[in-house]
Tab-separated table of C-alpha atoms in Angstrom:
chain	number	residue	atom	x	y	z
A	1	MET	CA	-66.250	120.543	-210.146
A	2	LYS	CA	-63.179	122.729	-210.489
A	3	GLU	CA	-63.379	126.018	-212.359
A	4	SER	CA	-60.515	127.482	-214.328
A	5	ARG	CA	-61.008	131.046	-215.515
A	6	THR	CA	-59.303	130.783	-218.872
A	7	LEU	CA	-61.633	132.777	-221.115
A	8	HIS	CA	-60.599	130.780	-224.156
A	9	GLU	CA	-62.067	132.007	-227.387
A	10	ARG	CA	-61.679	128.939	-229.531
A	11	GLN	CA	-64.371	126.363	-230.136
A	12	ILE	CA	-63.555	122.894	-228.858
A	13	SER	CA	-66.277	120.451	-229.837
A	14	LEU	CA	-66.703	116.891	-230.984
A	15	GLY	CA	-69.311	117.926	-233.527
A	16	THR	CA	-73.032	118.410	-233.673
A	17	ALA	CA	-73.716	115.808	-236.346
A	18	LEU	CA	-73.303	112.931	-233.903
A	19	MET	CA	-75.433	114.454	-231.181
A	20	LEU	CA	-78.615	112.419	-231.643
A	21	CYS	CA	-76.940	109.055	-232.084
A	22	VAL	CA	-74.597	109.879	-229.214
A	23	MET	CA	-77.439	110.652	-226.860
A	24	ALA	CA	-79.189	107.453	-227.958
A	25	ALA	CA	-76.186	105.366	-226.964
A	26	VAL	CA	-75.834	106.400	-223.342
A	27	VAL	CA	-76.112	103.648	-220.720
A	28	GLY	CA	-76.202	104.416	-217.033
A	29	ILE	CA	-76.110	108.162	-217.578
A	30	ALA	CA	-79.605	108.787	-216.262
A	31	SER	CA	-78.524	108.359	-212.659
A	32	CYS	CA	-76.250	111.379	-213.064
A	33	TYR	CA	-79.240	113.641	-213.517
A	34	VAL	CA	-80.973	112.915	-210.199
A	35	GLY	CA	-81.748	116.147	-208.422
A	36	MET	CA	-81.391	118.382	-211.483
A	37	SER	CA	-83.739	121.343	-211.787
A	38	TRP	CA	-86.920	121.367	-213.820
A	39	ARG	CA	-85.107	123.237	-216.585
A	40	THR	CA	-83.338	120.002	-217.640
A	41	GLN	CA	-86.291	117.686	-217.004
A	42	ALA	CA	-86.672	117.044	-220.731
A	43	VAL	CA	-83.041	115.932	-220.930
A	44	GLN	CA	-83.424	113.714	-217.893
A	45	ASN	CA	-86.601	112.072	-219.242
A	46	LYS	CA	-85.101	111.532	-222.681
A	47	LEU	CA	-81.950	109.885	-221.330
A	48	ARG	CA	-83.894	107.607	-218.993
A	49	GLU	CA	-86.114	106.470	-221.849
A	50	ILE	CA	-83.134	105.785	-224.093
A	51	ASP	CA	-81.301	104.079	-221.239
A	52	ARG	CA	-84.157	101.625	-220.779
A	53	LEU	CA	-84.396	100.967	-224.508
A	54	VAL	CA	-80.664	100.324	-224.873
A	55	ALA	CA	-80.563	98.125	-221.770
A	56	ASP	CA	-83.458	96.011	-223.071
A	57	ARG	CA	-82.676	95.801	-226.788
A	58	TYR	CA	-79.142	96.804	-227.810
A	59	VAL	CA	-77.049	93.764	-228.835
A	60	GLY	CA	-73.618	95.399	-229.190
A	61	GLU	CA	-70.861	95.896	-226.651
A	62	LEU	CA	-70.705	99.178	-224.775
A	63	ASP	CA	-67.758	101.426	-223.928
A	64	THR	CA	-69.315	103.465	-221.132
A	65	ALA	CA	-66.441	105.952	-220.923
A	66	GLN	CA	-66.752	106.700	-224.622
A	67	LEU	CA	-70.515	106.980	-224.334
A	68	ALA	CA	-70.158	109.466	-221.483
A	69	ASP	CA	-67.755	111.581	-223.563
A	70	TYR	CA	-70.071	111.604	-226.562
A	71	ALA	CA	-73.119	112.324	-224.420
A	72	ALA	CA	-71.352	115.299	-222.856
A	73	ALA	CA	-70.259	116.552	-226.274
A	74	GLY	CA	-73.822	116.184	-227.543
A	75	TYR	CA	-75.223	118.095	-224.576
A	76	ILE	CA	-72.879	121.040	-225.132
A	77	ALA	CA	-73.467	120.926	-228.898
A	78	GLY	CA	-77.188	121.119	-228.151
A	79	LEU	CA	-76.646	124.595	-226.701
A	80	ASP	CA	-76.169	125.737	-230.299
A	81	ASP	CA	-73.272	127.941	-229.217
A	82	GLN	CA	-70.299	127.567	-231.522
A	83	TRP	CA	-67.940	128.929	-228.860
A	84	SER	CA	-68.747	126.377	-226.141
A	85	GLY	CA	-67.305	122.886	-226.244
A	86	TYR	CA	-66.474	119.673	-224.415
A	87	ILE	CA	-62.880	118.506	-223.844
A	88	PRO	CA	-62.306	114.771	-223.171
A	89	ALA	CA	-59.984	113.918	-220.293
A	90	GLU	CA	-57.245	112.567	-222.565
A	91	GLN	CA	-57.132	115.893	-224.432
A	92	TYR	CA	-57.341	118.203	-221.441
A	93	ALA	CA	-53.655	118.145	-220.446
A	94	ALA	CA	-52.555	119.399	-223.867
A	95	TYR	CA	-55.381	121.945	-223.870
A	96	ALA	CA	-54.372	123.268	-220.449
A	97	LEU	CA	-50.722	123.467	-221.522
A	98	ARG	CA	-51.649	125.558	-224.550
A	99	SER	CA	-53.719	127.807	-222.275
A	100	GLU	CA	-50.531	128.470	-220.316
A	101	GLY	CA	-48.765	129.531	-223.509
A	102	LYS	CA	-46.653	126.383	-223.698
A	103	SER	CA	-46.389	123.304	-225.873
A	104	SER	CA	-44.799	119.893	-225.532
A	105	GLY	CA	-42.861	118.787	-228.575
A	106	ILE	CA	-40.097	120.156	-230.763
A	107	GLY	CA	-41.080	123.802	-230.220
A	108	ALA	CA	-42.317	124.913	-233.623
A	109	SER	CA	-45.548	125.772	-235.410
A	110	ALA	CA	-46.228	124.406	-238.874
A	111	VAL	CA	-48.693	124.816	-241.701
A	112	THR	CA	-50.001	121.320	-242.312
A	113	ARG	CA	-51.785	120.356	-245.475
A	114	GLU	CA	-52.763	116.923	-246.711
A	115	ASP	CA	-49.433	116.395	-248.451
A	116	SER	CA	-47.026	118.739	-246.664
A	117	ILE	CA	-45.764	120.080	-243.339
A	118	ARG	CA	-43.935	123.391	-243.461
A	119	ILE	CA	-42.492	125.154	-240.421
A	120	SER	CA	-44.026	128.603	-239.973
A	121	LEU	CA	-42.522	129.622	-236.626
A	122	VAL	CA	-39.685	128.350	-234.424
A	123	TYR	CA	-39.962	129.049	-230.680
A	124	ASP	CA	-37.082	130.646	-228.813
A	125	GLY	CA	-35.061	128.200	-226.720
A	126	SER	CA	-36.746	125.184	-228.287
A	127	PRO	CA	-35.333	121.857	-229.510
A	128	ALA	CA	-36.232	122.971	-233.036
A	129	GLN	CA	-34.157	126.130	-232.701
A	130	ALA	CA	-31.233	124.215	-231.199
A	131	ALA	CA	-31.346	121.786	-234.140
A	132	GLY	CA	-31.180	124.657	-236.630
A	133	LEU	CA	-34.723	124.375	-237.964
A	134	GLU	CA	-35.963	127.545	-239.635
A	135	LYS	CA	-39.164	129.083	-240.902
A	136	GLY	CA	-39.856	127.647	-244.356
A	137	ASP	CA	-38.204	124.263	-243.772
A	138	TRP	CA	-40.257	121.216	-244.785
A	139	ILE	CA	-40.723	118.217	-242.484
A	140	ILE	CA	-40.916	115.188	-244.747
A	141	GLY	CA	-40.807	112.400	-242.152
A	142	ALA	CA	-40.652	111.429	-238.496
A	143	ASP	CA	-39.805	108.186	-236.668
A	144	GLY	CA	-39.908	106.045	-239.803
A	145	LEU	CA	-43.057	107.605	-241.259
A	146	THR	CA	-43.096	109.903	-244.275
A	147	VAL	CA	-45.566	112.477	-245.506
A	148	ALA	CA	-45.496	110.925	-248.971
A	149	ALA	CA	-46.292	107.385	-247.817
A	150	ASP	CA	-48.252	107.892	-244.593
A	151	GLY	CA	-49.758	111.361	-244.874
A	152	ALA	CA	-49.052	114.609	-243.086
A	153	GLN	CA	-51.268	113.919	-240.090
A	154	ALA	CA	-49.542	110.629	-239.321
A	155	VAL	CA	-46.179	112.427	-239.299
A	156	VAL	CA	-47.545	115.214	-237.083
A	157	ASP	CA	-48.854	112.593	-234.650
A	158	ALA	CA	-45.435	110.915	-234.642
A	159	ILE	CA	-43.716	114.199	-233.782
A	160	GLN	CA	-45.929	114.777	-230.772
A	161	GLY	CA	-45.049	112.955	-227.583
A	162	GLU	CA	-43.833	113.067	-224.021
A	163	GLU	CA	-41.301	115.561	-222.731
A	164	GLY	CA	-37.788	114.106	-222.686
A	165	GLU	CA	-38.452	111.512	-225.391
A	166	PRO	CA	-36.450	111.608	-228.661
A	167	VAL	CA	-37.940	111.969	-232.140
A	168	GLU	CA	-36.166	111.370	-235.446
A	169	LEU	CA	-36.956	113.964	-238.106
A	170	THR	CA	-36.263	114.110	-241.817
A	171	VAL	CA	-36.195	117.732	-242.935
A	172	GLU	CA	-35.796	119.417	-246.292
A	173	LYS	CA	-34.110	122.776	-245.837
A	174	LEU	CA	-34.825	125.883	-247.891
A	175	SER	CA	-31.571	125.178	-249.711
A	176	GLY	CA	-32.954	121.808	-250.845
A	177	ALA	CA	-30.620	119.806	-248.621
A	178	VAL	CA	-32.212	116.884	-246.753
A	179	GLU	CA	-31.133	116.352	-243.155
A	180	GLN	CA	-31.737	113.611	-240.590
A	181	LEU	CA	-32.072	115.094	-237.110
A	182	THR	CA	-32.674	113.736	-233.607
A	183	LEU	CA	-34.535	116.101	-231.292
A	184	THR	CA	-35.547	115.614	-227.675
A	185	ARG	CA	-39.082	116.751	-226.997
A	186	ALA	CA	-39.476	119.479	-224.382
A	187	VAL	CA	-42.080	121.790	-222.883
A	188	VAL	CA	-41.293	125.298	-224.120
A	189	PRO	CA	-43.105	128.653	-224.178
A	190	GLN	CA	-44.852	129.339	-227.450
A	191	LYS	CA	-43.739	132.335	-229.478
A	192	MET	CA	-46.777	134.608	-229.292
A	193	ALA	CA	-45.330	138.008	-230.162
A	194	TRP	CA	-42.414	138.989	-232.348
A	195	GLY	CA	-41.395	141.918	-234.509
A	196	THR	CA	-38.923	143.662	-236.742
A	197	LEU	CA	-38.030	147.214	-237.731
A	198	LEU	CA	-38.990	147.866	-241.345
A	199	ASP	CA	-37.731	150.546	-243.729
A	200	GLY	CA	-38.789	154.055	-242.814
A	201	GLY	CA	-38.575	153.406	-239.097
A	202	VAL	CA	-41.880	151.544	-238.850
A	203	GLY	CA	-41.964	148.720	-236.334
A	204	TYR	CA	-43.901	145.598	-237.309
A	205	LEU	CA	-45.264	143.690	-234.297
A	206	ARG	CA	-47.001	140.377	-234.884
A	207	ILE	CA	-49.351	138.984	-232.207
A	208	GLU	CA	-49.976	135.276	-232.739
A	209	SER	CA	-52.411	134.851	-229.823
A	210	PHE	CA	-53.405	136.207	-226.418
A	211	VAL	CA	-52.703	133.180	-224.245
A	212	GLU	CA	-50.866	133.243	-220.904
A	213	GLY	CA	-47.571	135.113	-221.144
A	214	SER	CA	-48.268	136.849	-224.446
A	215	ALA	CA	-48.437	140.331	-222.890
A	216	GLU	CA	-44.943	139.936	-221.449
A	217	GLN	CA	-43.605	138.873	-224.848
A	218	PHE	CA	-45.455	141.781	-226.473
A	219	GLN	CA	-43.870	144.295	-224.101
A	220	THR	CA	-40.405	142.848	-224.700
A	221	VAL	CA	-40.812	143.167	-228.471
A	222	LEU	CA	-42.343	146.650	-228.165
A	223	ASP	CA	-39.449	147.860	-226.007
A	224	ALA	CA	-36.929	146.450	-228.478
A	225	LEU	CA	-38.584	148.219	-231.415
A	226	LEU	CA	-38.635	151.507	-229.541
A	227	GLU	CA	-34.967	151.110	-228.653
A	228	GLN	CA	-34.262	150.602	-232.360
A	229	GLY	CA	-35.933	153.932	-233.097
A	230	ALA	CA	-39.407	152.938	-234.293
A	231	ARG	CA	-41.425	156.092	-235.079
A	232	ALA	CA	-44.673	154.207	-235.846
A	233	LEU	CA	-46.090	150.710	-235.366
A	234	VAL	CA	-48.028	148.155	-237.383
A	235	LEU	CA	-49.787	145.680	-235.072
A	236	ASP	CA	-50.793	142.456	-236.820
A	237	VAL	CA	-53.674	140.370	-235.390
A	238	ARG	CA	-54.618	138.555	-238.590
A	239	PHE	CA	-55.204	134.808	-238.188
A	240	ASN	CA	-55.315	135.392	-234.424
A	241	GLY	CA	-57.919	133.202	-232.720
A	242	GLY	CA	-58.065	135.195	-229.478
A	243	GLY	CA	-57.184	134.151	-225.958
A	244	LEU	CA	-57.228	135.784	-222.553
A	245	VAL	CA	-58.869	139.138	-221.938
A	246	LYS	CA	-56.342	140.018	-219.238
A	247	GLU	CA	-53.454	139.490	-221.667
A	248	MET	CA	-55.155	141.580	-224.345
A	249	SER	CA	-55.851	144.367	-221.858
A	250	ALA	CA	-52.254	144.375	-220.645
A	251	MET	CA	-51.073	144.841	-224.237
A	252	LEU	CA	-53.526	147.680	-224.872
A	253	ASP	CA	-52.731	149.577	-221.677
A	254	PRO	CA	-49.568	151.298	-222.971
A	255	LEU	CA	-51.283	152.142	-226.277
A	256	LEU	CA	-54.464	153.779	-224.924
A	257	PRO	CA	-55.326	156.833	-222.810
A	258	ALA	CA	-57.049	156.368	-219.463
A	259	GLY	CA	-60.420	154.666	-219.879
A	260	THR	CA	-62.320	151.441	-220.366
A	261	ILE	CA	-60.754	148.714	-222.497
A	262	ILE	CA	-63.437	146.031	-222.325
A	263	THR	CA	-66.455	145.135	-220.182
A	264	LEU	CA	-67.584	141.566	-219.451
A	265	THR	CA	-71.102	140.917	-218.111
A	266	GLY	CA	-72.254	137.609	-216.640
A	267	LYS	CA	-75.653	135.961	-216.429
A	268	ASP	CA	-76.269	137.614	-213.062
A	269	GLY	CA	-75.809	141.048	-214.603
A	270	LYS	CA	-72.567	141.770	-212.761
A	271	SER	CA	-69.796	143.270	-214.852
A	272	THR	CA	-65.999	143.156	-214.840
A	273	VAL	CA	-64.301	146.176	-216.371
A	274	TYR	CA	-60.709	146.241	-217.629
A	275	SER	CA	-59.206	149.723	-217.898
A	276	SER	CA	-56.070	151.507	-219.052
A	277	ASP	CA	-54.145	154.159	-217.140
A	278	GLU	CA	-53.034	157.604	-218.280
A	279	ALA	CA	-49.574	156.588	-219.493
A	280	MET	CA	-49.724	156.223	-223.268
A	281	LEU	CA	-47.177	155.641	-226.010
A	282	ASP	CA	-47.898	158.433	-228.484
A	283	LEU	CA	-46.926	156.899	-231.815
A	284	PRO	CA	-48.916	156.527	-235.059
A	285	LEU	CA	-50.482	153.051	-235.189
A	286	ALA	CA	-52.047	150.776	-237.784
A	287	VAL	CA	-53.687	147.407	-237.061
A	288	LEU	CA	-53.990	144.580	-239.576
A	289	ILE	CA	-57.225	142.550	-239.271
A	290	ASP	CA	-59.027	139.858	-241.244
A	291	ASP	CA	-61.893	137.382	-240.984
A	292	ARG	CA	-59.681	135.138	-238.859
A	293	SER	CA	-59.191	137.860	-236.244
A	294	ILE	CA	-61.456	136.475	-233.544
A	295	SER	CA	-62.571	137.491	-230.061
A	296	ALA	CA	-59.697	139.118	-228.143
A	297	ALA	CA	-58.081	139.989	-231.485
A	298	GLU	CA	-61.246	141.825	-232.536
A	299	PHE	CA	-61.578	143.695	-229.245
A	300	PHE	CA	-57.899	144.625	-229.376
A	301	ALA	CA	-58.490	146.302	-232.744
A	302	ALA	CA	-61.889	147.728	-231.751
A	303	ALA	CA	-60.502	149.516	-228.692
A	304	LEU	CA	-57.752	151.170	-230.717
A	305	GLN	CA	-60.302	152.162	-233.358
A	306	GLU	CA	-62.817	153.614	-230.893
A	307	TYR	CA	-60.170	155.686	-229.136
A	308	GLU	CA	-59.035	156.848	-232.595
A	309	ARG	CA	-55.572	155.571	-231.813
A	310	ALA	CA	-55.079	153.426	-234.909
A	311	THR	CA	-56.121	152.947	-238.508
A	312	LEU	CA	-57.516	149.461	-239.144
A	313	VAL	CA	-56.437	147.873	-242.419
A	314	GLY	CA	-57.687	144.598	-243.911
A	315	VAL	CA	-61.123	142.984	-244.087
A	316	HIS	CA	-64.132	142.623	-241.780
A	317	THR	CA	-63.625	140.470	-238.674
A	318	THR	CA	-65.648	137.448	-237.511
A	319	GLY	CA	-67.906	138.934	-234.837
A	320	LYS	CA	-67.621	137.092	-231.537
A	321	GLY	CA	-69.243	138.514	-228.429
A	322	ARG	CA	-69.034	135.881	-225.696
A	323	ALA	CA	-66.275	134.958	-223.291
A	324	GLN	CA	-65.699	131.419	-222.064
A	325	ARG	CA	-64.466	129.833	-218.861
A	326	THR	CA	-63.140	126.301	-218.614
A	327	TYR	CA	-64.591	124.066	-215.898
A	328	THR	CA	-62.832	120.785	-215.151
A	329	LEU	CA	-65.097	117.859	-214.272
A	330	SER	CA	-64.587	115.063	-211.763
A	331	ASP	CA	-63.245	112.578	-214.351
A	332	GLY	CA	-60.588	114.966	-215.699
A	333	SER	CA	-62.603	116.137	-218.680
A	334	ALA	CA	-63.717	119.740	-219.012
A	335	VAL	CA	-66.363	122.052	-220.419
A	336	ASN	CA	-65.450	125.321	-222.095
A	337	LEU	CA	-68.626	127.336	-221.605
A	338	SER	CA	-69.789	130.778	-222.715
A	339	VAL	CA	-70.544	132.555	-219.443
A	340	GLU	CA	-70.115	136.266	-220.204
A	341	THR	CA	-70.898	138.729	-222.945
A	342	TYR	CA	-68.348	141.398	-223.639
A	343	TYR	CA	-68.436	144.946	-224.928
A	344	THR	CA	-66.092	147.475	-226.501
A	345	PRO	CA	-65.107	150.724	-224.735
A	346	GLU	CA	-68.170	152.387	-226.292
A	347	GLY	CA	-70.419	149.577	-225.056
A	348	ARG	CA	-70.867	147.807	-228.379
A	349	SER	CA	-71.261	144.057	-228.714
A	350	LEU	CA	-69.404	142.566	-231.672
A	351	ALA	CA	-71.488	139.371	-231.699
A	352	ASP	CA	-72.350	138.465	-235.305
A	353	VAL	CA	-71.270	141.986	-236.273
A	354	GLY	CA	-67.498	142.187	-235.959
A	355	ILE	CA	-65.605	145.312	-236.899
A	356	ALA	CA	-64.996	146.873	-240.284
A	357	PRO	CA	-61.562	148.157	-241.259
A	358	ASP	CA	-61.028	151.852	-241.860
A	359	VAL	CA	-59.227	150.930	-245.063
A	360	GLU	CA	-60.377	147.725	-246.772
A	361	VAL	CA	-57.678	145.677	-248.468
A	362	ALA	CA	-58.086	141.968	-249.205
A	363	LEU	CA	-55.393	139.380	-249.768
A	364	SER	CA	-55.681	137.156	-252.816
A	365	ASP	CA	-56.534	133.479	-252.353
A	366	GLU	CA	-52.899	132.651	-253.033
A	367	GLN	CA	-51.694	135.144	-250.427
A	368	ARG	CA	-54.116	133.803	-247.817
A	369	ALA	CA	-52.989	130.238	-248.476
A	370	ASP	CA	-49.371	131.347	-248.072
A	371	PHE	CA	-50.039	133.837	-245.265
A	372	TYR	CA	-47.384	132.661	-242.815
A	373	PHE	CA	-44.698	132.926	-245.488
A	374	LEU	CA	-45.535	136.365	-246.871
A	375	THR	CA	-42.780	138.963	-246.797
A	376	ALA	CA	-43.164	142.684	-246.211
A	377	GLU	CA	-42.771	143.190	-249.955
A	378	ASN	CA	-45.582	140.841	-251.078
A	379	ASP	CA	-48.069	141.441	-248.240
A	380	THR	CA	-50.533	143.937	-249.758
A	381	GLN	CA	-52.288	144.649	-246.441
A	382	LEU	CA	-48.999	145.435	-244.717
A	383	GLN	CA	-47.935	147.572	-247.652
A	384	LYS	CA	-51.123	149.639	-247.349
A	385	ALA	CA	-50.502	150.118	-243.624
A	386	LEU	CA	-46.956	151.291	-244.337
A	387	GLU	CA	-48.297	153.701	-246.927
A	388	ILE	CA	-50.725	155.146	-244.373
A	389	LEU	CA	-47.957	155.552	-241.775
A	390	ALA	CA	-45.448	157.064	-244.215
């Protein structure tokens, strides 16, 4: 078994609803449990009993690889931990690539609904950027499929593919013009941090996630805003699903005084402590949070709140208090398992508690649905933060 310390904070699971029927379908799995400790004896006995029943009575054909995947997913689902999950071998390569802060495709994020695909972010140096795609453009077809006839998911699946392979896109621009484009898929770094200088000298810095490389992007954006004369900062971690603790800590270091950033404690009671040094950027700060600010995004905001370095604006966060590591298995699949609990600088767990904003401001349902296309003028949470920093 190979361990990869990724500390991913997103659930990856095949679903709990299928667990019982999945476990009942396993053939030949029992031999894998020989030598396991008494703590899993009930699992071992159950699988052996089902194995004998299926071998003696089941009349259908068996796909043993599929059964093994579903059995593994059922086992992890049985932990009743929403943050742990099983990753089939055929999905692991894409998962690992995302963990590295990269993606293989056209180099853009999109908001996908049942009947539409709209580009929300174009990555720097990507095929999408080279082809002139912009935030707000609509993808209406790919490789002969259309959203109208085949559905959005079918078009998304058609866009995905191997590096170096071409894909034909039909795009409706913001102007209403429809263009036919040929893009060559590539592996490109995701855009995880970006910003702009708003009126009044306030820098807006958006953090999309905390995956590998995000801290470097964050620092580049922060330096650019300071060079432009930013006198205060709004840090936006709304709709941020978390990521790597080391990336989060690296971003917080220049914003905090010397002290603890976060503490992670394993099953053996041993702790890992991430800390900041004395160097600190002394600017007024506000942080935007919501119920989709999860894990590293919550602890990012919590640290700034506890050190009284920032005013938190938005709504109450999710409340996640466990860190995961990804362990690759012998067949190329993997398990993303909760193996540590983590605590704020003051030693608080956020599990099932989350953090409350200092100033509560909610977006309307329409604003939430259109979040990635809000402007500074129609984003009520951002406007409140700007008011506070004025």
